[in-house]
Amino acid sequence: KTLQEYDGEAGPFDLVLSHSSINHLDESACASLNGFEWAQSIYLDLFKKISGLMCPDGFLIISDCGRANYWNSLGLVNPFAPHIEWEKHQEFGLWLSLLDKVGFKRVASEWHSFYPLRFFGKLMSNSFFSRWMTSQFIITVQKR
């Protein structure tokens, strides 16, 4: 079932994880989130639904890639993520803004380090290096 079809029969949940999928809940709306109220309304409704499936003080973790990637900006295919359709993604600041509007509070957010280079730790876990790799971020929010 899609999230839109899911009726919550197994809930409520302490933890909801969206791994590389937040933009796929409604791809056309996600691509239009910047500046289009109809698209924001769709995602606000989806986040309200997720919140309704959760326990009080439950956590939502979103891991995905942002829209900005240096390879794509240069008109080149990203060798680390060649199949990403960057226009169907959004930056984590926009996700945090929408999540805040439906009652989630930010617990943590970070740029994910590119797995083969993880031994460099925090040196590689920032927006500059991430945008040369996969532009991946992780957001953790808690239901208020």
Coordinates of N, CA, C and O in Angstrom, one line a residue:
K1 N 0.8 -1.2 0.0 CA 0.0 0.0 0.0 C 0.9 1.2 0.0 O 2.0 1.3 0.6
T2 N 0.4 2.3 -0.6 CA 1.0 3.6 -0.5 C 0.7 4.2 0.9 O -0.3 3.7 1.5
L3 N 1.4 5.2 1.3 CA 1.0 5.9 2.5 C -0.4 6.4 2.4 O -1.1 6.4 3.4
Q4 N -0.7 6.9 1.3 CA -2.0 7.5 1.1 C -3.1 6.4 1.3 O -4.2 6.7 1.7
E5 N -2.9 5.2 1.0 CA -3.8 4.1 1.1 C -3.8 3.4 2.5 O -4.8 2.8 2.9
Y6 N -2.7 3.6 3.2 CA -2.6 2.9 4.5 C -3.5 3.5 5.5 O -3.6 4.7 5.7
D7 N -4.2 2.6 6.3 CA -5.2 3.0 7.2 C -4.7 2.9 8.7 O -5.5 3.2 9.6
G8 N -3.5 2.5 8.9 CA -2.9 2.5 10.3 C -3.2 1.3 11.1 O -3.1 1.4 12.3
E9 N -3.6 0.2 10.5 CA -4.0 -0.9 11.3 C -3.0 -1.5 12.2 O -3.2 -2.1 13.1
A10 N -1.7 -1.3 11.9 CA -0.6 -1.8 12.7 C -0.1 -0.8 13.7 O 0.8 -1.1 14.5
G11 N -0.5 0.4 13.7 CA 0.0 1.5 14.6 C -0.7 1.5 15.9 O -1.4 0.6 16.2
P12 N -0.4 2.4 16.8 CA 0.5 3.6 16.5 C 2.0 3.2 16.6 O 2.3 2.2 17.2
F13 N 2.9 4.0 16.0 CA 4.3 3.7 15.9 C 5.1 4.6 16.7 O 4.8 5.8 16.8
D14 N 6.1 4.1 17.4 CA 7.1 4.9 18.1 C 8.1 5.5 17.1 O 8.7 6.6 17.4
L15 N 8.4 4.9 16.0 CA 9.4 5.3 15.0 C 8.8 5.1 13.6 O 8.3 4.0 13.3
V16 N 9.0 6.1 12.8 CA 8.7 6.0 11.4 C 9.9 6.4 10.7 O 10.5 7.4 10.9
L17 N 10.4 5.6 9.7 CA 11.6 5.8 9.0 C 11.2 5.9 7.5 O 10.5 5.1 6.9
S18 N 11.7 7.0 6.9 CA 11.6 7.3 5.5 C 13.0 7.2 4.9 O 13.7 8.2 5.0
H19 N 13.4 6.1 4.3 CA 14.8 6.0 3.8 C 14.7 6.1 2.3 O 14.2 5.3 1.6
S20 N 15.3 7.2 1.8 CA 15.3 7.5 0.3 C 13.9 7.4 -0.3 O 13.8 6.9 -1.4
S21 N 12.9 7.9 0.4 CA 11.6 7.8 -0.1 C 10.7 9.0 0.0 O 9.6 9.0 -0.5
I22 N 11.1 10.0 0.8 CA 10.2 11.1 1.1 C 9.7 11.8 -0.2 O 8.6 12.2 -0.3
N23 N 10.6 11.9 -1.2 CA 10.2 12.5 -2.4 C 9.3 11.7 -3.3 O 8.6 12.2 -4.2
H24 N 9.2 10.4 -3.0 CA 8.4 9.5 -3.8 C 7.0 9.4 -3.3 O 6.1 8.7 -3.9
L25 N 6.7 10.0 -2.1 CA 5.3 10.0 -1.6 C 4.4 10.7 -2.6 O 3.2 10.3 -2.8
D26 N 4.9 11.7 -3.3 CA 4.1 12.4 -4.4 C 5.2 13.2 -5.2 O 5.5 14.3 -4.9
E27 N 5.8 12.5 -6.2 CA 6.9 13.1 -6.9 C 6.6 14.4 -7.6 O 7.4 15.3 -7.6
S28 N 5.4 14.6 -8.2 CA 5.1 15.8 -8.8 C 4.9 17.0 -7.8 O 5.4 18.1 -8.1
A29 N 4.3 16.7 -6.7 CA 4.2 17.7 -5.7 C 5.6 18.0 -5.1 O 5.9 19.2 -4.9
C30 N 6.4 17.0 -4.9 CA 7.7 17.2 -4.3 C 8.6 18.1 -5.2 O 9.2 19.1 -4.8
A31 N 8.5 17.9 -6.5 CA 9.3 18.7 -7.5 C 8.8 20.2 -7.5 O 9.6 21.1 -7.9
S32 N 7.6 20.4 -7.0 CA 7.0 21.8 -7.0 C 6.9 22.4 -5.6 O 6.2 23.4 -5.5
L33 N 7.5 21.8 -4.6 CA 7.3 22.4 -3.3 C 7.8 23.8 -3.1 O 7.2 24.5 -2.3
N34 N 8.8 24.2 -3.8 CA 9.3 25.6 -3.7 C 8.4 26.5 -4.4 O 8.4 26.6 -5.6
G35 N 7.5 27.2 -3.6 CA 6.7 28.3 -4.2 C 5.3 27.9 -4.6 O 4.6 28.8 -5.1
F36 N 4.9 26.6 -4.5 CA 3.6 26.3 -5.0 C 2.8 25.7 -3.8 O 3.1 24.7 -3.2
E37 N 1.8 26.5 -3.4 CA 1.0 26.1 -2.2 C 0.3 24.8 -2.4 O 0.1 24.1 -1.4
W38 N -0.2 24.4 -3.6 CA -0.9 23.2 -3.8 C 0.1 22.0 -3.4 O -0.4 21.0 -2.8
A39 N 1.3 22.1 -3.8 CA 2.3 21.1 -3.5 C 2.6 21.0 -2.0 O 2.7 19.9 -1.4
Q40 N 2.8 22.2 -1.4 CA 3.0 22.2 0.1 C 1.8 21.6 0.8 O 2.0 20.9 1.8
S41 N 0.6 21.9 0.4 CA -0.6 21.4 1.0 C -0.6 19.8 1.0 O -1.0 19.2 1.9
I42 N -0.2 19.3 -0.2 CA -0.2 17.8 -0.3 C 0.8 17.2 0.7 O 0.5 16.3 1.5
Y43 N 2.0 17.8 0.9 CA 3.0 17.3 1.8 C 2.6 17.6 3.3 O 2.8 16.7 4.1
L44 N 2.0 18.7 3.5 CA 1.5 19.0 4.9 C 0.4 17.9 5.3 O 0.5 17.4 6.4
D45 N -0.4 17.5 4.3 CA -1.4 16.5 4.6 C -0.7 15.1 4.9 O -1.2 14.4 5.7
L46 N 0.3 14.8 4.1 CA 1.0 13.6 4.3 C 1.7 13.5 5.6 O 1.7 12.5 6.3
F47 N 2.3 14.7 6.0 CA 3.0 14.7 7.3 C 2.0 14.7 8.5 O 2.2 14.1 9.5
K48 N 0.8 15.2 8.3 CA -0.3 15.1 9.3 C -0.7 13.6 9.4 O -0.9 13.2 10.5
K49 N -0.8 13.0 8.3 CA -1.2 11.5 8.3 C -0.1 10.7 9.1 O -0.4 9.9 9.9
I50 N 1.2 11.0 8.8 CA 2.2 10.3 9.5 C 2.2 10.6 11.0 O 2.3 9.6 11.8
S51 N 2.0 11.8 11.3 CA 1.9 12.2 12.7 C 0.7 11.4 13.4 O 0.8 10.9 14.5
G52 N -0.4 11.3 12.7 CA -1.6 10.6 13.2 C -1.3 9.1 13.4 O -2.0 8.5 14.2
L53 N -0.3 8.6 12.7 CA 0.0 7.1 12.9 C 1.0 6.9 14.0 O 1.3 5.7 14.3
M54 N 1.5 8.0 14.6 CA 2.5 7.8 15.6 C 2.0 8.0 17.0 O 1.0 8.6 17.3
C55 N 2.8 7.4 17.9 CA 2.6 7.6 19.4 C 3.0 9.0 19.7 O 3.7 9.6 19.1
P56 N 2.4 9.5 20.9 CA 2.9 10.7 21.4 C 4.4 10.7 21.6 O 4.9 9.6 22.1
D57 N 5.1 11.7 21.3 CA 6.5 11.8 21.4 C 7.3 10.8 20.5 O 8.5 10.5 20.7
G58 N 6.6 10.3 19.5 CA 7.3 9.4 18.5 C 8.3 10.1 17.6 O 8.2 11.3 17.5
F59 N 9.1 9.4 17.0 CA 10.2 9.9 16.1 C 10.0 9.6 14.7 O 9.5 8.5 14.3
L60 N 10.3 10.6 13.8 CA 10.3 10.4 12.4 C 11.7 10.7 11.9 O 12.3 11.7 12.2
I61 N 12.3 9.7 11.2 CA 13.6 9.9 10.6 C 13.5 9.9 9.1 O 12.9 8.9 8.6
I62 N 14.0 10.9 8.5 CA 14.0 11.0 7.1 C 15.5 11.1 6.6 O 16.3 11.9 7.0
S63 N 15.8 10.1 5.7 CA 17.1 10.1 5.1 C 16.9 10.2 3.6 O 16.1 9.3 3.0
D64 N 17.5 11.2 2.9 CA 17.3 11.3 1.5 C 18.4 12.2 1.0 O 19.3 12.6 1.7
C65 N 18.4 12.5 -0.3 CA 19.3 13.4 -0.8 C 18.7 14.8 -1.2 O 17.5 14.8 -1.5
G66 N 19.4 15.8 -1.0 CA 18.9 17.1 -1.3 C 18.9 17.4 -2.8 O 19.5 16.6 -3.6
R67 N 18.3 18.5 -3.2 CA 18.2 18.8 -4.6 C 19.5 19.3 -5.2 O 19.8 19.1 -6.3
A68 N 20.3 20.0 -4.4 CA 21.5 20.6 -4.8 C 22.7 19.6 -4.8 O 22.9 18.9 -3.9
N69 N 23.3 19.5 -6.0 CA 24.5 18.6 -6.1 C 25.4 19.3 -7.2 O 24.9 19.7 -8.2
Y70 N 26.6 19.4 -6.9 CA 27.6 20.1 -7.7 C 27.7 19.5 -9.1 O 27.8 20.2 -10.1
W71 N 27.7 18.2 -9.2 CA 27.8 17.5 -10.5 C 26.6 17.9 -11.4 O 26.8 18.3 -12.6
N72 N 25.4 17.9 -10.8 CA 24.2 18.2 -11.6 C 24.3 19.7 -11.9 O 23.9 20.1 -13.1
S73 N 24.7 20.6 -11.0 CA 24.8 22.0 -11.3 C 25.8 22.3 -12.5 O 25.6 23.3 -13.2
L74 N 26.8 21.4 -12.7 CA 27.7 21.6 -13.8 C 27.2 20.9 -15.1 O 27.9 21.0 -16.1
G75 N 26.0 20.3 -15.0 CA 25.5 19.7 -16.2 C 26.1 18.3 -16.4 O 26.0 17.8 -17.5
L76 N 26.7 17.7 -15.4 CA 27.3 16.4 -15.5 C 26.6 15.4 -14.7 O 25.8 15.7 -13.8
V77 N 26.8 14.1 -15.1 CA 26.2 13.0 -14.3 C 27.0 12.8 -13.1 O 28.3 12.6 -13.2
N78 N 26.4 12.7 -12.0 CA 27.1 12.4 -10.7 C 27.6 10.9 -10.8 O 26.8 10.0 -10.8
P79 N 28.9 10.7 -10.7 CA 29.5 9.3 -10.8 C 29.1 8.5 -9.5 O 29.2 7.3 -9.6
F80 N 28.8 9.2 -8.4 CA 28.4 8.5 -7.2 C 26.9 8.2 -7.1 O 26.5 7.3 -6.3
A81 N 26.1 8.9 -7.8 CA 24.7 8.7 -7.8 C 24.1 9.0 -9.2 O 23.4 10.0 -9.4
P82 N 24.5 8.2 -10.2 CA 24.1 8.5 -11.6 C 22.6 8.5 -11.9 O 22.2 9.1 -12.9
H83 N 21.8 7.9 -11.1 CA 20.4 7.7 -11.4 C 19.5 8.6 -10.6 O 18.3 8.6 -10.8
I84 N 20.0 9.5 -9.8 CA 19.2 10.4 -9.0 C 18.6 11.5 -10.0 O 19.3 12.1 -10.8
E85 N 17.3 11.7 -9.8 CA 16.6 12.8 -10.5 C 16.5 13.9 -9.6 O 15.6 14.1 -8.8
W86 N 17.5 14.8 -9.6 CA 17.7 15.9 -8.6 C 16.5 16.8 -8.5 O 16.2 17.3 -7.4
E87 N 15.8 17.0 -9.6 CA 14.7 17.9 -9.6 C 13.5 17.4 -8.8 O 12.6 18.1 -8.4
K88 N 13.5 16.1 -8.4 CA 12.5 15.5 -7.6 C 12.8 15.5 -6.1 O 12.1 14.8 -5.4
H89 N 13.8 16.2 -5.7 CA 14.3 16.2 -4.3 C 14.2 17.7 -3.8 O 14.1 18.6 -4.6
Q90 N 14.2 17.8 -2.5 CA 14.2 19.1 -1.8 C 15.3 19.1 -0.7 O 15.7 18.0 -0.2
E91 N 15.7 20.3 -0.4 CA 16.7 20.5 0.7 C 16.1 20.2 2.1 O 14.9 20.4 2.3
F92 N 16.9 19.8 3.0 CA 16.4 19.5 4.3 C 15.8 20.7 5.0 O 14.9 20.5 5.9
G93 N 16.2 21.9 4.7 CA 15.6 23.0 5.4 C 14.1 23.2 5.0 O 13.3 23.6 5.9
L94 N 13.8 22.9 3.8 CA 12.4 22.9 3.4 C 11.6 21.8 4.1 O 10.5 22.1 4.6
W95 N 12.2 20.6 4.2 CA 11.5 19.6 4.9 C 11.2 19.9 6.4 O 10.2 19.7 6.9
L96 N 12.3 20.5 7.0 CA 12.1 20.9 8.4 C 11.0 22.0 8.6 O 10.3 21.9 9.5
S97 N 10.9 22.9 7.7 CA 9.9 23.9 7.7 C 8.5 23.3 7.6 O 7.6 23.7 8.4
L98 N 8.3 22.4 6.7 CA 7.0 21.8 6.6 C 6.7 20.9 7.8 O 5.5 20.9 8.3
L99 N 7.7 20.2 8.3 CA 7.5 19.3 9.5 C 7.1 20.2 10.7 O 6.2 19.8 11.5
D100 N 7.7 21.3 10.8 CA 7.4 22.2 11.9 C 6.0 22.7 11.9 O 5.3 22.8 12.9
K101 N 5.5 22.9 10.7 CA 4.1 23.4 10.5 C 3.0 22.4 11.0 O 1.9 22.8 11.3
V102 N 3.4 21.1 11.0 CA 2.4 20.1 11.4 C 2.7 19.6 12.8 O 2.1 18.6 13.2
G103 N 3.6 20.2 13.5 CA 3.8 19.8 14.9 C 5.0 18.9 15.2 O 5.0 18.3 16.3
F104 N 6.0 18.8 14.4 CA 7.2 18.1 14.7 C 8.3 19.0 15.1 O 8.3 20.2 14.6
K105 N 9.1 18.6 16.0 CA 10.2 19.5 16.4 C 11.5 18.8 16.0 O 11.7 17.5 16.1
R106 N 12.5 19.5 15.6 CA 13.8 19.0 15.1 C 14.6 18.5 16.3 O 14.7 19.2 17.3
V107 N 15.0 17.3 16.2 CA 15.9 16.7 17.2 C 17.3 16.7 16.7 O 18.2 17.1 17.4
A108 N 17.5 16.4 15.4 CA 18.9 16.4 14.9 C 18.8 16.4 13.3 O 17.8 16.0 12.8
S109 N 19.8 17.0 12.7 CA 19.9 16.9 11.3 C 21.4 16.9 11.0 O 22.2 17.6 11.7
E110 N 21.8 16.2 10.0 CA 23.2 16.1 9.6 C 23.3 15.7 8.1 O 22.4 15.1 7.5
W111 N 24.5 16.0 7.6 CA 24.8 15.5 6.3 C 25.5 14.2 6.4 O 26.3 14.0 7.3
H112 N 25.1 13.3 5.6 CA 25.6 11.9 5.7 C 26.9 11.8 5.0 O 27.0 12.3 3.9
S113 N 27.9 11.2 5.6 CA 29.2 11.1 4.9 C 29.1 9.9 3.9 O 28.4 8.9 4.1
F114 N 29.7 10.1 2.8 CA 29.8 9.1 1.7 C 30.4 7.8 2.3 O 31.5 7.9 2.8
Y115 N 29.7 6.7 2.2 CA 30.1 5.5 2.9 C 31.6 5.1 2.7 O 32.3 4.8 3.7
P116 N 32.1 5.1 1.5 CA 33.5 4.7 1.3 C 34.5 5.6 2.0 O 35.6 5.2 2.3
L117 N 34.1 6.8 2.3 CA 34.9 7.8 3.0 C 34.6 8.1 4.4 O 35.0 9.0 5.0
R118 N 33.8 7.2 5.0 CA 33.3 7.4 6.4 C 34.4 7.5 7.4 O 34.2 8.1 8.5
F119 N 35.5 6.9 7.2 CA 36.6 6.9 8.1 C 37.2 8.3 8.3 O 37.9 8.5 9.3
F120 N 36.8 9.2 7.5 CA 37.3 10.6 7.6 C 36.3 11.4 8.6 O 36.6 12.5 9.0
G121 N 35.2 10.7 9.0 CA 34.3 11.3 10.0 C 33.7 12.6 9.6 O 33.3 12.8 8.5
K122 N 33.8 13.5 10.6 CA 33.1 14.8 10.5 C 33.7 15.7 9.3 O 33.1 16.5 8.8
L123 N 35.0 15.4 8.9 CA 35.6 16.1 7.8 C 34.7 16.0 6.5 O 34.6 16.9 5.8
M124 N 34.1 14.8 6.4 CA 33.3 14.6 5.2 C 31.8 14.7 5.4 O 31.0 14.6 4.5
S125 N 31.4 15.0 6.6 CA 30.0 15.1 7.0 C 29.5 16.5 7.0 O 29.1 17.0 8.1
N126 N 29.6 17.2 5.9 CA 29.1 18.6 5.8 C 28.6 18.8 4.4 O 28.7 18.0 3.5
S127 N 27.9 19.9 4.2 CA 27.2 20.2 3.0 C 28.2 20.3 1.8 O 27.9 19.8 0.7
F128 N 29.4 20.9 2.0 CA 30.3 21.0 0.9 C 30.7 19.6 0.3 O 30.6 19.4 -0.9
F129 N 31.2 18.7 1.1 CA 31.6 17.4 0.6 C 30.4 16.6 0.2 O 30.5 15.9 -0.8
S130 N 29.3 16.7 0.9 CA 28.1 15.9 0.6 C 27.6 16.2 -0.8 O 27.2 15.4 -1.6
R131 N 27.7 17.5 -1.2 CA 27.2 17.9 -2.5 C 28.1 17.5 -3.6 O 27.7 17.5 -4.8
W132 N 29.3 17.1 -3.3 CA 30.2 16.5 -4.3 C 30.0 15.0 -4.4 O 30.4 14.3 -5.4
M133 N 29.3 14.4 -3.4 CA 29.0 13.0 -3.4 C 27.6 12.7 -3.7 O 27.2 12.9 -4.9
T134 N 26.8 12.4 -2.7 CA 25.4 12.0 -2.9 C 24.4 13.0 -2.4 O 23.2 12.8 -2.6
S135 N 24.8 14.1 -1.8 CA 24.0 15.1 -1.2 C 23.0 14.6 -0.1 O 21.9 15.1 0.1
Q136 N 23.4 13.5 0.5 CA 22.5 12.8 1.5 C 22.5 13.5 2.8 O 23.5 14.0 3.3
F137 N 21.3 13.6 3.4 CA 21.1 14.2 4.7 C 20.2 13.2 5.6 O 19.5 12.3 5.0
I138 N 20.3 13.4 6.9 CA 19.4 12.7 7.8 C 18.8 13.7 8.7 O 19.4 14.5 9.3
I139 N 17.4 13.6 8.8 CA 16.7 14.5 9.7 C 16.0 13.6 10.7 O 15.4 12.6 10.4
T140 N 16.1 14.0 12.0 CA 15.3 13.3 13.0 C 14.4 14.4 13.7 O 14.9 15.4 14.1
V141 N 13.1 14.1 13.7 CA 12.1 15.0 14.3 C 11.3 14.2 15.3 O 11.2 13.0 15.2
Q142 N 10.7 14.9 16.2 CA 9.8 14.2 17.2 C 8.5 14.9 17.2 O 8.3 16.1 17.1
K143 N 7.5 14.1 17.3 CA 6.1 14.6 17.4 C 5.9 15.3 18.7 O 6.3 14.8 19.8
R144 N 5.3 16.5 18.7 CA 5.1 17.3 19.9 C 3.8 16.9 20.5 O 2.8 16.5 19.9

